[in-house]
């Protein structure tokens, strides 16, 4: 891995003008769900005397009011849990404790972020056709064609080096940010602090998600300090994802690469770095060169057989012969596929017929980017449409 150095703050300020990414918010089954709105401005900052009095009252009441106080205007510097975590991060990573405390203390609660993280109401039927239309559409296809033409050499090199087809990389960057047009307008430090200390308690996995985002906040502080980058200059999605490929901080640390050879990693302004990093991410998550992502199926399975085939969801666990024995035929080359497969079901609304496909290990690898079969198939089909427009 090449030396990791973030891009200068001046370039990041240009990236900050982009609209928020909608892809991270688009899981039908998650989809991480409609494009996020730009961050609302915090209300006016109260006087120090008033904030101190509020904090004292909260402490006397057992701390419950502290959470309410921070929501809107009070910096996280008045949250004991936030300051304790700052000290823990500094100790674990040998960072200046004053710098970590000061950075977290200046983070602001973003009231819309917990709302965006709250799961959609139950009972809403998933619809593959509607979901697909949001991403496989003329604007993204035209932008994808321009992106491919401008970065043909980097895409070809990534395909050769990593074994990930150019259309898959193009599909990811197109679904995530429309090729850098919508990389997010939330201050990453604010988004991560909000999700670390004020994740919505009503979420069914609130504790696990809180721990996840606290880990992301930790990684963000760690790599911005070591790269001497202003942590307040970085903008991204409401979940804290950054750049053309919307990498979370831990993904940036683990899998981002300097693919253009300029001795720095720039996922905001370098298409080559974004291309190489997406490809490297997939290889790290099990991508197998030359393997298709999925096959069409002829459905005859029903009852217990269908239930058994759908039970593992998107995790490949059946051979082609095992699927055939349970009533799912794979025509053509699918019948000869070597390796496990998953029967993937995509709903088409309350009245429509579902779409079934047989997903391979490479289909599963795409879902490691976003845990949604709807997302994965949108990436694949957008890439295919752009490739067709390129005459490939």
Tab-separated table of C-alpha atoms in Angstrom:
chain	number	residue	atom	x	y	z
A	1	UNK	CA	0.000	0.000	0.000
A	2	UNK	CA	1.346	3.416	-0.834
A	3	UNK	CA	1.831	6.141	1.699
A	4	UNK	CA	-1.542	7.496	2.788
A	5	UNK	CA	-1.921	11.281	2.729
A	6	UNK	CA	-5.172	13.171	2.408
A	7	UNK	CA	-5.789	15.907	-0.110
A	8	UNK	CA	-5.234	19.556	0.819
A	9	UNK	CA	-8.043	21.407	2.575
A	10	UNK	CA	-8.453	23.827	-0.333
A	11	UNK	CA	-9.481	21.008	-2.636
A	12	UNK	CA	-11.834	19.629	-0.023
A	13	UNK	CA	-13.611	22.951	0.183
A	14	UNK	CA	-14.395	22.598	-3.508
A	15	UNK	CA	-15.734	19.098	-2.887
A	16	UNK	CA	-17.916	20.469	-0.105
A	17	UNK	CA	-20.042	22.307	-2.645
A	18	UNK	CA	-21.407	18.999	-3.961
A	19	UNK	CA	-24.901	17.879	-2.993
A	20	UNK	CA	-25.301	14.951	-0.586
A	21	UNK	CA	-25.019	11.455	-1.956
A	22	UNK	CA	-28.321	9.628	-2.297
A	23	UNK	CA	-26.927	6.158	-2.809
A	24	UNK	CA	-25.969	5.557	0.794
A	25	UNK	CA	-29.496	6.388	1.711
A	26	UNK	CA	-31.172	4.080	-0.689
A	27	UNK	CA	-31.667	0.646	0.759
A	28	UNK	CA	-35.050	-0.756	0.010
A	29	UNK	CA	-33.904	-3.319	2.267
A	30	UNK	CA	-31.681	-0.920	3.366
A	31	UNK	CA	-30.401	1.102	0.740
A	32	UNK	CA	-28.930	3.211	3.029
A	33	UNK	CA	-33.452	5.785	1.099
A	34	UNK	CA	-33.902	8.894	-0.866
A	35	UNK	CA	-31.251	11.506	-1.375
A	36	UNK	CA	-30.264	13.240	1.837
A	37	UNK	CA	-30.998	16.945	2.151
A	38	UNK	CA	-28.268	19.448	2.850
A	39	UNK	CA	-27.339	19.896	6.495
A	40	UNK	CA	-29.565	22.334	8.377
A	41	UNK	CA	-27.804	25.144	10.172
A	42	UNK	CA	-27.599	24.867	13.948
A	43	UNK	CA	-29.559	27.317	16.035
A	44	UNK	CA	-27.789	30.264	17.611
A	45	UNK	CA	-25.172	29.377	20.199
A	46	UNK	CA	-26.282	30.266	23.745
A	47	UNK	CA	-24.043	32.166	26.098
A	48	UNK	CA	-21.380	30.335	28.066
A	49	UNK	CA	-23.173	31.169	31.304
A	50	UNK	CA	-26.431	29.653	30.046
A	51	UNK	CA	-24.709	26.552	28.692
A	52	UNK	CA	-22.895	26.036	31.988
A	53	UNK	CA	-26.129	26.358	33.937
A	54	UNK	CA	-27.877	23.902	31.614
A	55	UNK	CA	-25.061	21.395	31.959
A	56	UNK	CA	-25.136	21.682	35.755
A	57	UNK	CA	-28.876	21.128	35.819
A	58	UNK	CA	-28.502	18.122	33.545
A	59	UNK	CA	-25.863	16.606	35.783
A	60	UNK	CA	-28.085	17.054	38.810
A	61	UNK	CA	-30.903	15.297	36.969
A	62	UNK	CA	-28.783	12.241	36.292
A	63	UNK	CA	-27.438	13.323	32.894
A	64	UNK	CA	-30.612	12.771	30.858
A	65	UNK	CA	-30.936	16.463	30.054
A	66	UNK	CA	-27.413	16.586	28.661
A	67	UNK	CA	-28.538	14.600	25.634
A	68	UNK	CA	-31.457	16.953	25.060
A	69	UNK	CA	-29.268	20.023	25.514
A	70	UNK	CA	-26.757	19.047	22.835
A	71	UNK	CA	-29.502	18.483	20.309
A	72	UNK	CA	-29.674	21.825	18.572
A	73	UNK	CA	-26.883	24.064	19.716
A	74	UNK	CA	-24.650	22.901	22.562
A	75	UNK	CA	-21.242	21.563	21.443
A	76	UNK	CA	-20.287	18.009	22.342
A	77	UNK	CA	-17.614	19.491	24.602
A	78	UNK	CA	-20.257	19.643	27.332
A	79	UNK	CA	-21.069	15.951	27.041
A	80	UNK	CA	-19.158	13.847	29.607
A	81	UNK	CA	-19.528	10.717	27.463
A	82	UNK	CA	-18.065	12.507	24.446
A	83	UNK	CA	-15.115	13.867	26.412
A	84	UNK	CA	-14.441	10.456	27.957
A	85	UNK	CA	-14.440	8.870	24.524
A	86	UNK	CA	-12.042	11.574	23.325
A	87	UNK	CA	-9.617	10.652	26.097
A	88	UNK	CA	-9.947	6.948	25.255
A	89	UNK	CA	-9.268	7.567	21.558
A	90	UNK	CA	-6.212	9.664	22.348
A	91	UNK	CA	-4.811	6.951	24.594
A	92	UNK	CA	-5.463	4.088	22.162
A	93	UNK	CA	-3.860	5.823	19.196
A	94	UNK	CA	-1.224	7.962	20.885
A	95	UNK	CA	-2.907	11.172	19.773
A	96	UNK	CA	-2.719	14.510	21.620
A	97	UNK	CA	-5.592	14.380	24.062
A	98	UNK	CA	-6.149	18.149	23.853
A	99	UNK	CA	-6.470	17.937	20.050
A	100	UNK	CA	-8.963	15.063	20.182
A	101	UNK	CA	-11.015	16.752	22.895
A	102	UNK	CA	-10.994	20.067	21.054
A	103	UNK	CA	-12.048	18.435	17.770
A	104	UNK	CA	-14.948	16.505	19.276
A	105	UNK	CA	-15.970	19.488	21.386
A	106	UNK	CA	-16.500	21.554	18.226
A	107	UNK	CA	-18.641	18.906	16.530
A	108	UNK	CA	-22.308	19.792	16.222
A	109	UNK	CA	-25.438	17.698	16.527
A	110	UNK	CA	-27.228	17.429	13.163
A	111	UNK	CA	-30.940	16.917	13.915
A	112	UNK	CA	-31.784	15.490	10.504
A	113	UNK	CA	-29.170	12.718	10.701
A	114	UNK	CA	-30.959	10.521	13.291
A	115	UNK	CA	-34.159	10.912	11.278
A	116	UNK	CA	-32.397	9.703	8.144
A	117	UNK	CA	-31.093	6.683	10.064
A	118	UNK	CA	-34.520	5.688	11.350
A	119	UNK	CA	-35.861	2.652	9.413
A	120	UNK	CA	-38.810	3.188	7.099
A	121	UNK	CA	-42.236	2.290	8.424
A	122	UNK	CA	-43.131	-1.378	8.153
A	123	UNK	CA	-45.602	-2.418	5.511
A	124	UNK	CA	-44.115	-0.495	2.584
A	125	UNK	CA	-43.714	-2.951	-0.277
A	126	UNK	CA	-40.283	-3.086	-1.883
A	127	UNK	CA	-40.271	-2.459	-5.598
A	128	UNK	CA	-37.309	-3.382	-7.769
A	129	UNK	CA	-38.644	-1.525	-10.810
A	130	UNK	CA	-39.002	1.739	-8.898
A	131	UNK	CA	-35.663	1.296	-7.139
A	132	UNK	CA	-33.869	0.553	-10.423
A	133	UNK	CA	-35.353	3.617	-12.105
A	134	UNK	CA	-33.617	5.882	-9.595
A	135	UNK	CA	-30.155	4.709	-10.636
A	136	UNK	CA	-30.325	3.152	-14.092
A	137	UNK	CA	-31.520	6.235	-15.898
A	138	UNK	CA	-30.340	8.597	-18.665
A	139	UNK	CA	-28.539	11.169	-16.477
A	140	UNK	CA	-26.322	8.561	-14.860
A	141	UNK	CA	-25.770	6.686	-18.110
A	142	UNK	CA	-24.611	9.836	-19.918
A	143	UNK	CA	-22.419	10.848	-16.989
A	144	UNK	CA	-21.030	7.321	-16.850
A	145	UNK	CA	-20.114	7.416	-20.497
A	146	UNK	CA	-18.215	10.669	-20.009
A	147	UNK	CA	-16.499	9.267	-16.904
A	148	UNK	CA	-15.437	6.110	-18.752
A	149	UNK	CA	-14.120	8.069	-21.721
A	150	UNK	CA	-12.128	10.402	-19.450
A	151	UNK	CA	-10.705	7.560	-17.328
A	152	UNK	CA	-10.413	4.695	-19.797
A	153	UNK	CA	-6.740	4.049	-19.020
A	154	UNK	CA	-7.256	3.887	-15.243
A	155	UNK	CA	-10.288	1.629	-15.629
A	156	UNK	CA	-8.400	-0.727	-17.937
A	157	UNK	CA	-5.449	-0.835	-15.558
A	158	UNK	CA	-7.671	-1.528	-12.562
A	159	UNK	CA	-9.446	-4.313	-14.433
A	160	UNK	CA	-6.116	-5.893	-15.329
A	161	UNK	CA	-4.539	-5.460	-11.875
A	162	UNK	CA	-7.505	-6.395	-9.697
A	163	UNK	CA	-9.692	-8.489	-11.992
A	164	UNK	CA	-12.749	-6.293	-11.370
A	165	UNK	CA	-14.544	-5.386	-14.633
A	166	UNK	CA	-14.580	-1.710	-15.549
A	167	UNK	CA	-18.381	-1.707	-15.741
A	168	UNK	CA	-18.671	-2.787	-12.097
A	169	UNK	CA	-16.387	0.052	-10.955
A	170	UNK	CA	-18.306	2.494	-13.158
A	171	UNK	CA	-21.589	1.185	-11.766
A	172	UNK	CA	-20.488	1.717	-8.165
A	173	UNK	CA	-19.253	5.285	-8.636
A	174	UNK	CA	-22.348	6.134	-10.664
A	175	UNK	CA	-24.824	4.813	-8.111
A	176	UNK	CA	-22.918	6.321	-5.200
A	177	UNK	CA	-22.255	9.882	-6.387
A	178	UNK	CA	-23.116	10.256	-10.091
A	179	UNK	CA	-19.369	10.222	-10.782
A	180	UNK	CA	-18.458	12.779	-8.147
A	181	UNK	CA	-21.363	15.168	-8.693
A	182	UNK	CA	-23.020	14.381	-5.346
A	183	UNK	CA	-20.408	13.502	-2.728
A	184	UNK	CA	-22.263	14.967	0.248
A	185	UNK	CA	-22.418	18.316	2.011
A	186	UNK	CA	-22.376	17.274	5.669
A	187	UNK	CA	-19.305	17.975	7.768
A	188	UNK	CA	-18.042	14.470	8.412
A	189	UNK	CA	-17.057	15.254	12.009
A	190	UNK	CA	-20.615	16.430	12.739
A	191	UNK	CA	-22.258	13.408	11.118
A	192	UNK	CA	-20.021	10.913	12.912
A	193	UNK	CA	-20.345	12.652	16.280
A	194	UNK	CA	-24.126	12.743	15.945
A	195	UNK	CA	-24.268	9.048	15.114
A	196	UNK	CA	-21.769	8.181	17.834
A	197	UNK	CA	-23.520	9.979	20.674
A	198	UNK	CA	-27.110	10.472	19.510
A	199	UNK	CA	-27.943	7.465	17.343
A	200	UNK	CA	-31.743	6.991	17.352
A	201	UNK	CA	-32.673	4.701	20.243
A	202	UNK	CA	-35.734	3.458	18.342
A	203	UNK	CA	-33.537	1.747	15.759
A	204	UNK	CA	-33.693	-2.066	16.156
A	205	UNK	CA	-29.890	-2.286	16.181
A	206	UNK	CA	-29.163	0.957	17.998
A	207	UNK	CA	-26.411	-0.383	20.245
A	208	UNK	CA	-24.517	-2.150	17.470
A	209	UNK	CA	-24.818	0.816	15.114
A	210	UNK	CA	-23.684	3.220	17.825
A	211	UNK	CA	-20.560	1.135	18.367
A	212	UNK	CA	-19.954	1.001	14.616
A	213	UNK	CA	-20.115	4.774	14.217
A	214	UNK	CA	-17.935	5.331	17.258
A	215	UNK	CA	-15.335	3.164	15.551
A	216	UNK	CA	-15.687	5.249	12.392
A	217	UNK	CA	-15.281	8.477	14.375
A	218	UNK	CA	-12.141	7.014	15.926
A	219	UNK	CA	-10.682	6.115	12.535
A	220	UNK	CA	-11.592	9.536	11.151
A	221	UNK	CA	-9.754	11.342	13.934
A	222	UNK	CA	-6.805	9.012	13.674
A	223	UNK	CA	-6.155	9.401	9.968
A	224	UNK	CA	-6.922	13.128	9.705
A	225	UNK	CA	-4.451	13.861	12.496
A	226	UNK	CA	-1.726	11.697	10.986
A	227	UNK	CA	-2.319	13.251	7.567
A	228	UNK	CA	-2.255	16.770	9.045
A	229	UNK	CA	-5.661	17.461	7.467
A	230	UNK	CA	-8.208	19.790	9.016
A	231	UNK	CA	-10.998	17.448	10.210
A	232	UNK	CA	-13.557	20.241	9.834
A	233	UNK	CA	-12.879	20.643	6.109
A	234	UNK	CA	-14.049	17.175	5.061
A	235	UNK	CA	-17.592	16.837	3.704
A	236	UNK	CA	-19.514	13.677	2.993
A	237	UNK	CA	-22.806	11.857	3.395
A	238	UNK	CA	-24.992	11.956	6.478
A	239	UNK	CA	-23.391	8.639	7.477
A	240	UNK	CA	-19.857	10.042	7.189
A	241	UNK	CA	-18.933	8.453	3.841
A	242	UNK	CA	-16.519	10.404	1.642
A	243	UNK	CA	-15.387	10.855	-1.918
A	244	UNK	CA	-16.510	9.551	-5.313
A	245	UNK	CA	-16.911	6.020	-4.018
A	246	UNK	CA	-18.297	7.073	-0.613
A	247	UNK	CA	-15.717	5.343	1.583
A	248	UNK	CA	-16.285	5.309	5.320
A	249	UNK	CA	-13.186	6.298	7.342
A	250	UNK	CA	-12.269	2.679	8.174
A	251	UNK	CA	-12.570	1.709	4.502
A	252	UNK	CA	-10.360	4.647	3.538
A	253	UNK	CA	-7.722	3.484	6.029
A	254	UNK	CA	-7.877	-0.184	4.979
A	255	UNK	CA	-8.530	-0.207	1.244
A	256	UNK	CA	-8.020	3.206	-0.368
A	257	UNK	CA	-5.004	3.273	-2.687
A	258	UNK	CA	-2.865	5.825	-4.482
A	259	UNK	CA	-3.686	4.655	-8.009
A	260	UNK	CA	-2.471	7.733	-9.888
A	261	UNK	CA	1.031	7.560	-8.369
A	262	UNK	CA	1.198	11.078	-6.911
A	263	UNK	CA	2.045	9.817	-3.397
A	264	UNK	CA	-1.281	10.781	-1.882
A	265	UNK	CA	-4.767	9.289	-1.677
A	266	UNK	CA	-7.454	11.612	-2.989
A	267	UNK	CA	-10.882	10.021	-3.256
A	268	UNK	CA	-12.491	13.428	-3.816
A	269	UNK	CA	-10.543	14.809	-6.748
A	270	UNK	CA	-8.658	11.871	-8.279
A	271	UNK	CA	-10.843	9.596	-10.389
A	272	UNK	CA	-7.905	7.196	-10.690
A	273	UNK	CA	-7.584	6.858	-6.910
A	274	UNK	CA	-11.337	6.289	-6.616
A	275	UNK	CA	-11.244	3.652	-9.365
A	276	UNK	CA	-8.322	1.759	-7.878
A	277	UNK	CA	-9.755	1.970	-4.370
A	278	UNK	CA	-13.148	0.558	-5.390
A	279	UNK	CA	-11.427	-2.314	-7.179
A	280	UNK	CA	-9.158	-2.973	-4.202
A	281	UNK	CA	-12.182	-2.968	-1.889
A	282	UNK	CA	-13.866	-5.660	-3.934
A	283	UNK	CA	-10.813	-7.889	-4.017
A	284	UNK	CA	-10.554	-7.580	-0.233
A	285	UNK	CA	-14.181	-8.676	0.018
A	286	UNK	CA	-13.883	-11.811	-2.063
A	287	UNK	CA	-14.171	-10.732	-5.700
A	288	UNK	CA	-13.199	-13.570	-8.051
A	289	UNK	CA	-11.779	-12.562	-11.419
A	290	UNK	CA	-13.742	-13.848	-14.403
A	291	UNK	CA	-16.790	-15.007	-12.446
A	292	UNK	CA	-20.230	-13.674	-13.484
A	293	UNK	CA	-22.233	-11.782	-10.886
A	294	UNK	CA	-25.497	-13.669	-11.393
A	295	UNK	CA	-27.550	-15.894	-13.678
A	296	UNK	CA	-31.190	-15.905	-14.765
A	297	UNK	CA	-33.330	-18.721	-13.408
A	298	UNK	CA	-36.420	-20.697	-14.387
A	299	UNK	CA	-38.594	-20.813	-11.286
A	300	UNK	CA	-40.610	-23.892	-10.391
A	301	UNK	CA	-39.799	-24.021	-6.674
A	302	UNK	CA	-42.589	-23.487	-4.187
A	303	UNK	CA	-43.499	-24.242	-0.622
A	304	UNK	CA	-40.777	-25.709	1.568
A	305	UNK	CA	-38.258	-25.839	-1.293
A	306	UNK	CA	-38.635	-22.138	-2.024
A	307	UNK	CA	-38.458	-21.280	1.665
A	308	UNK	CA	-35.268	-23.301	2.076
A	309	UNK	CA	-33.634	-21.671	-0.941
A	310	UNK	CA	-34.488	-18.162	0.248
A	311	UNK	CA	-33.489	-18.751	3.875
A	312	UNK	CA	-29.777	-17.791	3.434
A	313	UNK	CA	-30.880	-14.565	1.680
A	314	UNK	CA	-27.951	-13.213	-0.401
A	315	UNK	CA	-25.317	-15.552	1.057
A	316	UNK	CA	-24.363	-18.185	-1.584
A	317	UNK	CA	-24.870	-21.684	-0.166
A	318	UNK	CA	-26.263	-23.924	-2.917
A	319	UNK	CA	-24.719	-25.574	-5.951
A	320	UNK	CA	-26.485	-25.368	-9.308
A	321	UNK	CA	-27.479	-29.028	-8.945
A	322	UNK	CA	-28.900	-28.447	-5.468
A	323	UNK	CA	-30.948	-25.544	-6.745
A	324	UNK	CA	-32.220	-27.628	-9.647
A	325	UNK	CA	-33.236	-30.421	-7.270
A	326	UNK	CA	-35.379	-27.888	-5.399
A	327	UNK	CA	-37.063	-26.553	-8.531
A	328	UNK	CA	-34.833	-23.697	-9.689
A	329	UNK	CA	-33.248	-24.322	-13.069
A	330	UNK	CA	-30.239	-22.357	-14.297
A	331	UNK	CA	-30.289	-22.311	-18.095
A	332	UNK	CA	-27.164	-22.184	-20.246
A	333	UNK	CA	-23.840	-21.506	-18.567
A	334	UNK	CA	-25.476	-21.139	-15.161
A	335	UNK	CA	-26.029	-24.896	-14.934
A	336	UNK	CA	-22.260	-25.452	-15.162
A	337	UNK	CA	-21.341	-22.831	-12.578
A	338	UNK	CA	-18.717	-24.026	-10.133
A	339	UNK	CA	-19.178	-22.646	-6.655
A	340	UNK	CA	-22.017	-21.668	-4.340
A	341	UNK	CA	-25.060	-19.690	-5.424
A	342	UNK	CA	-27.846	-17.799	-3.679
A	343	UNK	CA	-31.433	-17.535	-4.812
A	344	UNK	CA	-32.080	-13.779	-4.701
A	345	UNK	CA	-35.623	-12.439	-4.644
A	346	UNK	CA	-36.403	-8.845	-5.603
A	347	UNK	CA	-39.950	-7.716	-4.914
A	348	UNK	CA	-41.883	-5.658	-7.469
A	349	UNK	CA	-44.475	-4.011	-5.293
A	350	UNK	CA	-47.566	-5.441	-3.673
A	351	UNK	CA	-49.097	-6.571	-6.967
A	352	UNK	CA	-46.092	-7.218	-9.212
A	353	UNK	CA	-44.310	-10.500	-9.772
A	354	UNK	CA	-40.962	-10.758	-8.004
A	355	UNK	CA	-37.732	-11.105	-9.939
A	356	UNK	CA	-35.541	-14.100	-9.067
A	357	UNK	CA	-31.874	-14.483	-9.954
A	358	UNK	CA	-29.057	-16.781	-8.875
A	359	UNK	CA	-26.343	-14.660	-7.264
A	360	UNK	CA	-22.721	-15.791	-7.298
A	361	UNK	CA	-19.940	-14.985	-4.855
A	362	UNK	CA	-19.268	-11.843	-6.910
A	363	UNK	CA	-22.854	-10.691	-6.453
A	364	UNK	CA	-22.336	-11.185	-2.731
A	365	UNK	CA	-19.080	-9.179	-2.921
A	366	UNK	CA	-21.001	-6.205	-4.317
A	367	UNK	CA	-23.404	-6.393	-1.377
A	368	UNK	CA	-20.429	-5.901	0.956
A	369	UNK	CA	-20.420	-2.333	-0.345
A	370	UNK	CA	-24.094	-1.916	0.563
A	371	UNK	CA	-25.983	-4.823	2.090
A	372	UNK	CA	-28.830	-4.812	-0.396
A	373	UNK	CA	-29.561	-7.041	-3.367
A	374	UNK	CA	-31.458	-4.139	-4.944
A	375	UNK	CA	-28.365	-1.970	-4.683
A	376	UNK	CA	-26.102	-4.670	-6.108
A	377	UNK	CA	-28.279	-5.316	-9.150
A	378	UNK	CA	-28.595	-1.570	-9.784
A	379	UNK	CA	-24.790	-1.276	-9.790
A	380	UNK	CA	-24.515	-4.182	-12.224
A	381	UNK	CA	-27.201	-2.923	-14.600
A	382	UNK	CA	-26.009	0.695	-14.583
A	383	UNK	CA	-22.518	-0.535	-15.463
A	384	UNK	CA	-23.952	-2.677	-18.260
A	385	UNK	CA	-25.907	0.254	-19.698
A	386	UNK	CA	-22.856	2.505	-19.660
A	387	UNK	CA	-20.768	-0.240	-21.271
A	388	UNK	CA	-23.411	-0.635	-23.994
A	389	UNK	CA	-23.372	3.130	-24.585
A	390	UNK	CA	-19.598	2.851	-24.966
A	391	UNK	CA	-20.064	0.152	-27.581
A	392	UNK	CA	-18.512	-2.558	-25.413
